[in-house]
Short mmCIF file of C-alpha atoms and ligand atoms in Angstrom, two decimals:
data_model
loop_
_atom_site.label_atom_id
_atom_site.label_comp_id
_atom_site.label_asym_id
_atom_site.label_seq_id
_atom_site.Cartn_x
_atom_site.Cartn_y
_atom_site.Cartn_z
CA MET U 8 -36.79 55.75 -19.24
CA SER U 9 -37.04 53.55 -22.28
CA PHE U 10 -35.37 53.86 -25.68
CA GLU U 11 -38.56 55.23 -27.24
CA TYR U 12 -37.98 58.72 -25.86
CA LEU U 13 -34.62 59.24 -27.52
CA GLY U 14 -35.94 60.07 -30.98
CA LEU U 15 -34.72 56.94 -32.75
CA SER U 16 -36.66 55.42 -35.67
CA ASP U 17 -38.87 52.35 -35.33
CA ASN U 18 -36.34 50.34 -37.36
CA VAL U 19 -33.57 51.09 -34.92
CA LEU U 20 -35.82 50.57 -31.91
CA ALA U 21 -36.74 47.14 -33.21
CA ALA U 22 -33.07 46.24 -33.54
CA VAL U 23 -32.35 47.49 -30.04
CA SER U 24 -35.17 45.40 -28.70
CA GLU U 25 -33.86 42.40 -30.61
CA ALA U 26 -30.47 42.98 -28.98
CA GLY U 27 -32.26 42.51 -25.68
CA TYR U 28 -31.75 46.03 -24.31
CA THR U 29 -34.65 47.36 -22.29
CA GLU U 30 -33.22 50.68 -21.08
CA PRO U 31 -30.62 53.03 -22.50
CA THR U 32 -27.43 53.40 -20.46
CA PRO U 33 -26.73 56.90 -19.01
CA ILE U 34 -24.34 57.85 -21.84
CA GLN U 35 -26.85 56.69 -24.44
CA LYS U 36 -29.61 58.69 -22.77
CA LYS U 37 -27.50 61.82 -22.78
CA THR U 38 -25.84 61.70 -26.18
CA ILE U 39 -28.36 60.11 -28.57
CA PRO U 40 -30.90 63.00 -28.70
CA SER U 41 -28.19 65.64 -29.25
CA THR U 42 -26.48 63.50 -31.88
CA LEU U 43 -29.76 63.19 -33.75
CA GLN U 44 -30.01 66.98 -33.65
CA GLY U 45 -26.68 67.25 -35.44
CA ARG U 46 -24.55 68.46 -32.53
CA ASP U 47 -20.86 67.67 -32.02
CA ILE U 48 -20.41 65.41 -29.02
CA LEU U 49 -17.74 64.63 -26.47
CA GLY U 50 -18.95 61.66 -24.46
CA ILE U 51 -17.02 60.38 -21.46
CA ALA U 52 -18.34 57.32 -19.70
CA GLN U 53 -16.88 54.34 -17.91
CA THR U 54 -15.73 51.22 -19.71
CA GLY U 55 -18.46 48.79 -20.73
CA THR U 56 -21.34 51.29 -20.53
CA GLY U 57 -22.50 51.16 -24.14
CA LYS U 58 -20.60 53.95 -25.87
CA THR U 59 -20.62 52.04 -29.16
CA ALA U 60 -24.41 52.05 -29.40
CA SER U 61 -24.33 55.73 -28.34
CA PHE U 62 -22.90 56.61 -31.74
CA THR U 63 -24.02 53.63 -33.84
CA LEU U 64 -27.76 53.91 -33.20
CA PRO U 65 -28.20 57.59 -34.15
CA MET U 66 -25.78 57.18 -37.07
CA ILE U 67 -28.03 54.55 -38.60
CA ASP U 68 -30.91 57.02 -38.57
CA ILE U 69 -28.87 60.02 -39.71
CA LEU U 70 -27.49 58.06 -42.67
CA SER U 71 -30.77 56.41 -43.60
CA GLN U 72 -31.48 59.24 -46.06
CA GLY U 73 -29.16 59.55 -49.04
CA ARG U 74 -26.97 57.22 -51.02
CA ALA U 75 -23.28 56.37 -51.01
CA ARG U 76 -21.13 57.11 -54.06
CA ALA U 77 -18.14 55.11 -55.22
CA ARG U 78 -15.02 55.75 -53.16
CA MET U 79 -16.77 58.49 -51.19
CA PRO U 80 -17.90 57.18 -47.80
CA ARG U 81 -20.60 59.16 -46.01
CA SER U 82 -19.25 58.62 -42.52
CA LEU U 83 -15.96 57.64 -40.93
CA ILE U 84 -15.26 55.88 -37.66
CA LEU U 85 -11.67 55.80 -36.43
CA GLU U 86 -10.51 53.11 -34.03
CA PRO U 87 -7.07 52.51 -32.48
CA THR U 88 -6.86 48.74 -33.04
CA ARG U 89 -7.90 46.36 -35.78
CA GLU U 90 -9.85 44.15 -33.41
CA LEU U 91 -11.84 47.08 -32.10
CA ALA U 92 -12.62 48.28 -35.61
CA ALA U 93 -13.87 44.78 -36.50
CA GLN U 94 -16.01 44.77 -33.37
CA VAL U 95 -17.63 48.08 -34.31
CA GLU U 96 -18.47 46.65 -37.71
CA GLU U 97 -20.25 43.80 -35.91
CA SER U 98 -22.26 46.40 -33.99
CA PHE U 99 -23.47 47.88 -37.27
CA ASP U 100 -24.53 44.41 -38.35
CA LYS U 101 -26.43 43.98 -35.09
CA TYR U 102 -28.08 47.40 -34.77
CA GLY U 103 -28.43 47.96 -38.50
CA ILE U 104 -30.31 44.73 -39.09
CA ASN U 105 -33.38 46.63 -40.34
CA SER U 106 -31.48 49.16 -42.42
CA LYS U 107 -29.72 48.96 -45.75
CA LEU U 108 -26.51 50.76 -44.82
CA THR U 109 -23.28 49.40 -46.23
CA CYS U 110 -20.13 49.22 -44.14
CA ALA U 111 -16.48 48.74 -45.03
CA LEU U 112 -13.70 47.82 -42.68
CA LEU U 113 -10.25 49.19 -43.51
CA ILE U 114 -7.72 47.59 -41.21
CA GLY U 115 -4.12 46.55 -41.63
CA GLY U 116 -2.99 42.97 -42.05
CA THR U 117 -6.02 41.99 -44.12
CA ASP U 118 -7.05 41.80 -47.77
CA PHE U 119 -6.27 45.14 -49.43
CA LYS U 120 -7.93 44.32 -52.75
CA GLY U 121 -11.20 43.27 -51.14
CA GLN U 122 -11.25 46.59 -49.33
CA VAL U 123 -10.80 48.48 -52.62
CA GLN U 124 -13.67 46.55 -54.19
CA LYS U 125 -15.96 47.48 -51.32
CA LEU U 126 -14.95 51.14 -51.56
CA ASP U 127 -15.67 51.08 -55.29
CA LYS U 128 -19.23 50.00 -54.64
CA GLY U 129 -19.76 52.94 -52.29
CA VAL U 130 -20.11 52.72 -48.52
CA ASP U 131 -22.20 54.55 -45.98
CA VAL U 132 -20.00 53.74 -43.01
CA LEU U 133 -16.25 53.41 -43.18
CA ILE U 134 -14.63 51.92 -40.09
CA ALA U 135 -10.88 52.20 -40.10
CA THR U 136 -7.59 52.19 -38.30
CA PRO U 137 -5.62 55.32 -39.31
CA GLY U 138 -2.63 53.62 -40.98
CA ARG U 139 -4.63 51.55 -43.44
CA LEU U 140 -7.01 54.43 -44.19
CA LEU U 141 -4.06 56.67 -45.10
CA ASP U 142 -2.69 53.91 -47.33
CA HIS U 143 -5.94 53.83 -49.27
CA MET U 144 -6.14 57.62 -49.36
CA GLU U 145 -2.64 57.90 -50.82
CA ARG U 146 -3.52 55.45 -53.57
CA GLY U 147 -6.67 57.35 -54.43
CA ASN U 148 -8.92 54.48 -53.40
CA VAL U 149 -10.94 56.64 -51.06
CA MET U 150 -11.85 60.33 -50.84
CA LEU U 151 -13.13 61.87 -47.66
CA THR U 152 -14.85 64.84 -49.26
CA GLY U 153 -18.28 63.22 -48.92
CA VAL U 154 -18.01 62.46 -45.21
CA GLU U 155 -20.84 64.01 -43.20
CA LEU U 156 -20.12 62.43 -39.87
CA LEU U 157 -16.89 61.55 -38.06
CA VAL U 158 -16.57 59.32 -34.99
CA VAL U 159 -13.36 59.16 -33.02
CA ASP U 160 -13.69 56.32 -30.55
CA GLU U 161 -11.14 55.95 -27.74
CA ALA U 162 -10.57 59.63 -28.47
CA ASP U 163 -7.73 60.27 -26.02
CA ARG U 164 -5.76 57.37 -27.45
CA MET U 165 -6.38 58.58 -31.00
CA LEU U 166 -5.10 62.04 -30.14
CA ASP U 167 -2.02 60.98 -28.22
CA MET U 168 1.52 61.22 -29.52
CA GLY U 169 1.44 57.95 -31.43
CA PHE U 170 -1.63 58.68 -33.53
CA ILE U 171 -1.98 62.45 -33.74
CA PRO U 172 0.08 63.00 -36.93
CA ASP U 173 -2.10 60.45 -38.76
CA ILE U 174 -5.31 61.91 -37.35
CA GLU U 175 -4.31 65.39 -38.42
CA ARG U 176 -3.58 64.20 -41.95
CA ILE U 177 -6.93 62.44 -42.12
CA CYS U 178 -8.89 65.37 -40.69
CA LYS U 179 -7.34 67.78 -43.19
CA MET U 180 -9.04 65.81 -45.94
CA LEU U 181 -12.49 66.02 -44.36
CA PRO U 182 -14.99 68.70 -45.38
CA LYS U 183 -15.19 71.70 -43.04
CA LYS U 184 -18.86 71.22 -42.25
CA ILE U 185 -19.08 67.91 -40.56
CA GLN U 186 -20.60 66.45 -37.41
CA SER U 187 -18.00 64.99 -35.03
CA LEU U 188 -18.57 62.54 -32.19
CA PHE U 189 -15.74 61.80 -29.78
CA PHE U 190 -16.01 59.08 -27.14
CA SER U 191 -13.75 57.71 -24.43
CA ALA U 192 -13.60 56.40 -20.88
CA THR U 193 -10.53 58.49 -20.12
CA MET U 194 -9.45 61.99 -21.11
CA PRO U 195 -6.19 63.43 -19.77
CA PRO U 196 -6.39 67.25 -19.47
CA GLY U 197 -3.72 67.84 -22.14
CA VAL U 198 -5.60 65.75 -24.68
CA LYS U 199 -8.91 67.38 -23.73
CA LYS U 200 -7.59 70.72 -25.02
CA LEU U 201 -6.69 69.09 -28.28
CA THR U 202 -10.12 67.45 -28.49
CA ASP U 203 -11.76 70.86 -28.17
CA SER U 204 -9.86 72.08 -31.22
CA PHE U 205 -11.51 69.34 -33.29
CA LEU U 206 -15.07 69.98 -32.11
CA LYS U 207 -17.44 72.88 -32.83
CA ASP U 208 -19.35 74.03 -29.79
CA PRO U 209 -19.70 70.45 -28.62
CA LYS U 210 -22.22 69.12 -26.19
CA GLU U 211 -20.05 67.55 -23.54
CA PHE U 212 -21.33 64.71 -21.48
CA GLU U 213 -19.35 63.32 -18.63
CA VAL U 214 -21.24 60.45 -17.12
CA SER U 215 -18.23 59.78 -14.95
CA ALA U 216 -14.98 61.55 -14.13
CA PRO U 217 -12.41 60.37 -16.65
CA THR U 218 -10.31 58.69 -13.95
CA THR U 219 -13.02 56.42 -12.65
CA THR U 220 -12.95 52.69 -13.03
CA ALA U 221 -16.18 50.84 -13.70
CA VAL U 222 -18.08 50.34 -10.44
CA THR U 223 -18.75 46.67 -11.03
CA ILE U 224 -15.08 45.68 -10.85
CA GLU U 225 -13.61 44.49 -7.56
CA GLN U 226 -9.98 45.54 -7.64
CA LYS U 227 -7.04 44.11 -5.71
CA LEU U 228 -3.41 45.11 -5.50
CA VAL U 229 -0.96 42.27 -4.89
CA LYS U 230 2.31 43.71 -3.59
CA PHE U 231 5.45 41.69 -2.96
CA ARG U 232 9.20 41.74 -3.52
CA GLY U 233 10.70 39.47 -6.14
CA ASP U 234 11.54 38.90 -9.77
CA ASP U 235 9.45 37.90 -12.77
CA SER U 236 9.74 34.23 -11.98
CA LEU U 237 8.10 34.87 -8.60
CA LYS U 238 5.49 36.99 -10.37
CA ARG U 239 4.61 34.02 -12.54
CA LYS U 240 4.30 31.86 -9.43
CA VAL U 241 2.03 34.43 -7.77
CA LEU U 242 -0.02 34.61 -10.94
CA ARG U 243 -0.53 30.84 -10.94
CA HIS U 244 -1.49 30.97 -7.28
CA LEU U 245 -4.13 33.60 -8.05
CA LEU U 246 -5.41 31.63 -11.03
CA ASP U 247 -5.73 28.53 -8.87
CA GLU U 248 -7.28 30.27 -5.86
CA ASN U 249 -9.96 32.08 -7.81
CA ASP U 250 -12.85 30.54 -9.59
CA ILE U 251 -11.70 31.47 -13.08
CA LYS U 252 -14.03 30.96 -15.98
CA ASN U 253 -11.85 33.04 -18.24
CA ALA U 254 -9.27 35.77 -17.77
CA ILE U 255 -7.12 38.30 -19.58
CA ILE U 256 -3.57 38.82 -18.34
CA PHE U 257 -1.93 42.07 -19.43
CA CYS U 258 1.83 42.57 -19.63
CA ASN U 259 3.63 45.82 -20.45
CA ARG U 260 5.92 44.32 -23.07
CA LYS U 261 5.40 41.85 -25.91
CA LYS U 262 8.41 39.88 -24.71
CA GLU U 263 6.77 39.39 -21.34
CA VAL U 264 3.48 38.37 -23.00
CA LYS U 265 5.29 35.58 -24.81
CA ILE U 266 7.14 34.38 -21.69
CA VAL U 267 4.05 34.39 -19.46
CA ASN U 268 2.00 32.54 -22.06
CA LYS U 269 4.71 29.94 -22.60
CA SER U 270 5.09 29.43 -18.88
CA LEU U 271 1.33 29.00 -18.41
CA ASN U 272 1.19 26.47 -21.22
CA VAL U 273 4.00 24.48 -19.65
CA HIS U 274 2.01 24.48 -16.43
CA LYS U 275 -0.96 23.10 -18.36
CA TYR U 276 -3.16 26.17 -18.31
CA SER U 277 -5.27 26.79 -21.38
CA SER U 278 -3.79 30.06 -22.61
CA ALA U 279 -2.89 31.92 -25.79
CA GLU U 280 -1.04 35.14 -26.55
CA LEU U 281 -2.24 38.28 -28.32
CA HIS U 282 0.09 41.10 -29.36
CA GLY U 283 1.14 43.16 -32.33
CA ASP U 284 3.91 40.83 -33.54
CA LEU U 285 1.39 38.21 -34.62
CA HIS U 286 -0.07 37.94 -38.09
CA GLN U 287 -3.55 39.49 -38.25
CA ASP U 288 -5.20 36.15 -39.06
CA THR U 289 -3.64 34.68 -35.94
CA ARG U 290 -4.75 37.68 -33.86
CA MET U 291 -8.33 37.24 -35.02
CA GLU U 292 -8.22 33.48 -34.48
CA VAL U 293 -6.81 33.80 -30.97
CA LEU U 294 -9.48 36.30 -30.05
CA ALA U 295 -12.27 34.21 -31.58
CA LYS U 296 -11.17 31.12 -29.63
CA PHE U 297 -11.06 33.11 -26.41
CA LYS U 298 -14.53 34.53 -27.07
CA LYS U 299 -15.90 31.06 -27.70
CA GLY U 300 -14.33 29.77 -24.49
CA GLU U 301 -11.99 27.38 -26.29
CA THR U 302 -9.06 29.15 -24.68
CA GLN U 303 -9.49 30.08 -21.05
CA ILE U 304 -6.74 32.63 -20.63
CA LEU U 305 -5.62 35.38 -22.94
CA VAL U 306 -2.17 36.83 -22.28
CA ALA U 307 -2.10 40.18 -24.03
CA SER U 308 -0.29 43.42 -24.62
CA ASP U 309 -2.19 46.70 -24.49
CA VAL U 310 -3.43 45.97 -28.01
CA ALA U 311 -6.31 44.26 -26.17
CA ALA U 312 -6.71 46.94 -23.50
CA ARG U 313 -8.95 49.35 -25.37
CA GLY U 314 -12.57 48.78 -26.19
CA LEU U 315 -12.71 45.02 -26.67
CA ASP U 316 -16.12 43.83 -25.57
CA ILE U 317 -16.11 40.21 -24.56
CA PRO U 318 -19.22 40.16 -22.40
CA ASP U 319 -18.29 37.52 -19.85
CA VAL U 320 -14.65 38.14 -18.99
CA GLY U 321 -14.58 37.41 -15.28
CA HIS U 322 -11.04 38.32 -14.33
CA VAL U 323 -8.30 40.68 -15.45
CA PHE U 324 -4.73 40.37 -14.21
CA ASN U 325 -2.09 43.02 -14.59
CA PHE U 326 1.18 41.14 -14.65
CA ASP U 327 2.82 44.58 -14.45
CA VAL U 328 1.50 47.92 -13.35
CA PRO U 329 0.81 49.69 -16.66
CA ASN U 330 3.23 52.50 -17.41
CA ILE U 331 0.43 54.84 -18.49
CA PRO U 332 -2.14 55.26 -15.69
CA GLU U 333 -5.10 55.53 -18.11
CA ASP U 334 -4.27 52.06 -19.42
CA TYR U 335 -5.20 50.64 -16.01
CA ILE U 336 -8.78 51.85 -16.47
CA HIS U 337 -8.96 50.33 -19.93
CA ARG U 338 -7.27 47.05 -19.02
CA ILE U 339 -9.45 46.27 -16.03
CA GLY U 340 -12.42 47.59 -18.01
CA ARG U 341 -12.33 44.40 -20.09
CA THR U 342 -14.25 42.87 -17.19
CA GLY U 343 -17.32 44.15 -15.35
CA ARG U 344 -19.02 45.12 -18.61
CA ALA U 345 -22.70 46.03 -19.09
CA GLY U 346 -23.36 45.86 -15.36
CA LYS U 347 -21.78 42.43 -14.87
CA GLU U 348 -19.39 41.74 -12.00
CA GLY U 349 -15.68 41.36 -12.52
CA LYS U 350 -12.44 41.09 -10.59
CA SER U 351 -9.02 42.55 -11.25
CA PHE U 352 -5.65 41.78 -9.69
CA THR U 353 -2.63 43.99 -10.19
CA LEU U 354 0.78 42.51 -9.41
CA SER U 355 3.37 44.96 -8.21
CA THR U 356 6.95 44.37 -7.10
CA GLN U 357 9.78 46.77 -6.31
CA TYR U 358 10.29 47.15 -10.09
CA ASP U 359 6.75 48.49 -10.55
CA LYS U 360 7.05 51.10 -7.81
CA LYS U 361 7.42 54.12 -10.07
CA TYR U 362 4.35 53.19 -12.10
CA LEU U 363 2.34 52.19 -9.04
CA ASP U 364 2.97 55.58 -7.43
CA ALA U 365 1.85 57.30 -10.62
CA LEU U 366 -1.24 55.09 -10.87
CA LEU U 367 -2.38 55.70 -7.30
CA LYS U 368 -1.87 59.43 -7.73
CA PHE U 369 -3.96 59.30 -10.89
CA LEU U 370 -6.75 57.24 -9.31
CA LYS U 371 -6.69 59.49 -6.23
CA LYS U 372 -7.38 56.46 -4.09
CA ASP U 373 -5.82 53.22 -2.95
CA ILE U 374 -6.47 49.85 -4.47
CA PRO U 375 -7.32 47.36 -1.69
CA LEU U 376 -4.39 45.08 -0.88
CA LEU U 377 -4.51 41.32 -1.15
CA GLU U 378 -2.19 39.46 1.22
CA LEU U 379 -0.48 36.38 -0.15
CA PRO U 380 0.32 33.28 1.91
CA GLU U 381 3.93 33.22 3.08
CA ASN U 382 4.83 30.05 1.23
CA ILE U 383 3.99 31.74 -2.06
CA VAL U 384 5.97 34.91 -1.67
CA LYS U 385 9.58 34.25 -0.93
CA GLU U 386 12.35 36.70 -1.67
CA SER U 387 14.51 35.86 -4.67
CA PRO U 388 17.46 33.69 -3.65
CA LYS U 389 20.59 35.46 -2.45
CA LYS U 390 23.47 35.46 -4.89
CA ASN U 391 25.59 32.75 -3.21
CA GLN U 392 22.61 30.39 -3.07
CA LYS U 393 21.83 30.92 -6.69
CA VAL U 394 22.91 27.66 -8.35
CA ASN U 395 20.91 25.17 -6.33
CA LYS U 396 17.94 27.37 -5.68
CA VAL U 397 17.53 28.45 -9.26
CA LYS U 398 17.71 24.91 -10.49
CA LYS U 399 15.11 23.78 -8.00
CA ASN U 400 12.77 26.69 -8.64
CA TYR U 401 13.20 26.25 -12.28
CA GLN U 402 12.07 22.65 -12.22
CA LYS U 403 9.05 23.49 -10.16
CA ASP U 404 8.35 26.79 -11.62
CA ASP U 405 9.32 27.18 -15.19
CA VAL U 406 9.83 25.52 -18.50
CA LYS U 407 11.77 22.29 -18.37
CA ILE U 408 12.71 21.39 -21.88
CA ASN U 409 15.56 18.90 -21.81
CA SER U 410 17.99 21.56 -20.91
CA GLU U 411 20.41 21.98 -18.13
CA GLU U 412 21.45 25.07 -16.30
CA LYS U 413 25.05 25.64 -15.38
CA VAL U 414 27.12 28.48 -14.06
CA SER U 415 30.09 29.44 -16.20
CA ASN U 416 33.51 30.49 -14.78
CA LYS U 417 32.46 34.11 -14.96
CA GLY U 418 29.41 33.35 -12.83
CA LYS U 419 27.07 33.83 -15.77
CA LYS U 420 24.21 31.35 -16.18
CA VAL U 421 24.61 29.13 -19.24
CA ILE U 422 21.82 26.95 -20.59
CA VAL U 423 22.98 23.93 -22.55
CA GLY U 424 20.92 21.68 -24.76
CA MET U 425 18.73 24.30 -26.40
CA GLY U 426 21.01 25.63 -29.14
CA ASP U 427 20.17 29.21 -30.05
CA HIS U 428 16.62 28.89 -28.84
CA VAL U 429 17.04 29.63 -25.16
CA PRO U 430 14.09 31.67 -23.98
CA ASP U 431 15.36 34.89 -22.40
CA PHE U 432 13.78 34.26 -19.07
CA LEU U 433 15.78 31.12 -18.47
CA THR U 434 18.96 33.09 -18.70
CA ARG U 435 17.83 35.73 -16.26
P1 LIG P 518 -17.99 50.91 -24.01
O1 LIG P 518 -17.65 51.32 -25.41
O2 LIG P 518 -18.68 51.98 -23.22
O3 LIG P 518 -16.83 50.34 -23.27
P2 LIG P 518 -19.62 48.91 -25.34
O4 LIG P 518 -20.26 49.82 -26.30
O5 LIG P 518 -18.56 48.00 -25.84
O6 LIG P 518 -19.05 49.73 -24.08
O7 LIG P 518 -20.79 48.09 -24.64
C1 LIG P 518 -20.56 47.17 -23.61
C2 LIG P 518 -21.62 46.10 -23.59
O8 LIG P 518 -22.87 46.66 -23.19
C3 LIG P 518 -21.85 45.47 -24.94
O9 LIG P 518 -21.81 44.07 -24.80
C4 LIG P 518 -23.23 45.92 -25.35
O10 LIG P 518 -23.91 44.92 -26.07
C5 LIG P 518 -23.91 46.18 -24.02
N1 LIG P 518 -24.95 47.24 -24.06
C6 LIG P 518 -24.88 48.41 -24.74
N2 LIG P 518 -26.00 49.14 -24.52
C7 LIG P 518 -26.78 48.43 -23.68
C8 LIG P 518 -28.06 48.64 -23.08
N3 LIG P 518 -28.75 49.76 -23.29
N4 LIG P 518 -28.56 47.69 -22.27
C9 LIG P 518 -27.85 46.56 -22.03
N5 LIG P 518 -26.65 46.28 -22.57
C10 LIG P 518 -26.10 47.21 -23.37
MG1 LIG P 519 -15.95 51.37 -26.57
#
């Protein structure tokens, strides 16, 4: 079936054709006609299957009639991360090429004044992260009383504990009669109930069960015993053994992101880190370089797990098993997008056991195991062998920066020669 049967305008169809799409994806087929009819939608479909166009394309047609007034946007799209919000704005540029809709992006860490100026001119589509939107609302820069259409992308994330108070405050300011479109690849049952309370008699479309990973991703579980230093060694082995064009490595904590990135740089890999502690300009720059292929490896926190669409990411590595099972689906979903093939490797040691058990229970199936060569996986050294072994491993394995490792009287490792700047992992 081609796009022509979905009820979209010629303008939008021309833009779709220019984007190179010949056939709508299953979620687009199912949701676009009902959206054009004004229905509320809950759309669940696997990662990388075109959910963005599922709401963007009909929105362009719905909003083509009417004009925006100052500070009163006509539609609102909520996204969990700044990068994802910026990406959705790019989609409007792409699909809205033949329309005159105006967009504004309200995200944290960027020019506040510029955002106010845009709002003053009047916008048809407001794309925002909740925190920055509330900031503008509190200052009277934006009123939501003119919103006709609301999109909540990554809906389960937006309605989880972290975001729900903000979402409730925002939704209270919306008119009662409004069309709402919720999309996600995952939907835990508890959050589903909450979703229902936001939607009026919604048309629900589940293209896939919310626990399913994209079919184009070959997944491997790499299980071994050892510490983080061994994990880094295993990671390097996997990077070397696989034909890596580019890869995203996810870690559970920002601290780990920094350590893994530093270690990879020392070992001469082309890598950069992405997490919430960085300035927004740096975040955007890091992502842009990775997209352009100037950086081969992105080491990231879950800030990059949701929604980011970098079409040719070949490999995803989970340095840790994510502590929320749904995050696994989103993390590995950064590869295998739009029907392309991708590979994922999940590293799991004795410290990941609790999360691995939870993940496998959630997936309701095993992840195929990958055996490692014996010379790669060695148990961590026993305590009484620690001094020599650690020093040796450390020269081979980790950062050597004119420092020396000693063992103090109390048996505690002391690093000399680095002042106060000893990276944590060296002291572990
Ligand atoms: P999701 O939100 O479902 O994870 P995206 O909306 O980010 O997925 O889309 C993933 C990729 O698929 C994007 O690069 C997009 O350009 C592409 N895409 C979307 N719709 C189509 C289509 N009908 N045919 C081919 N590619 C598509
Ligand atoms: Mg998406």
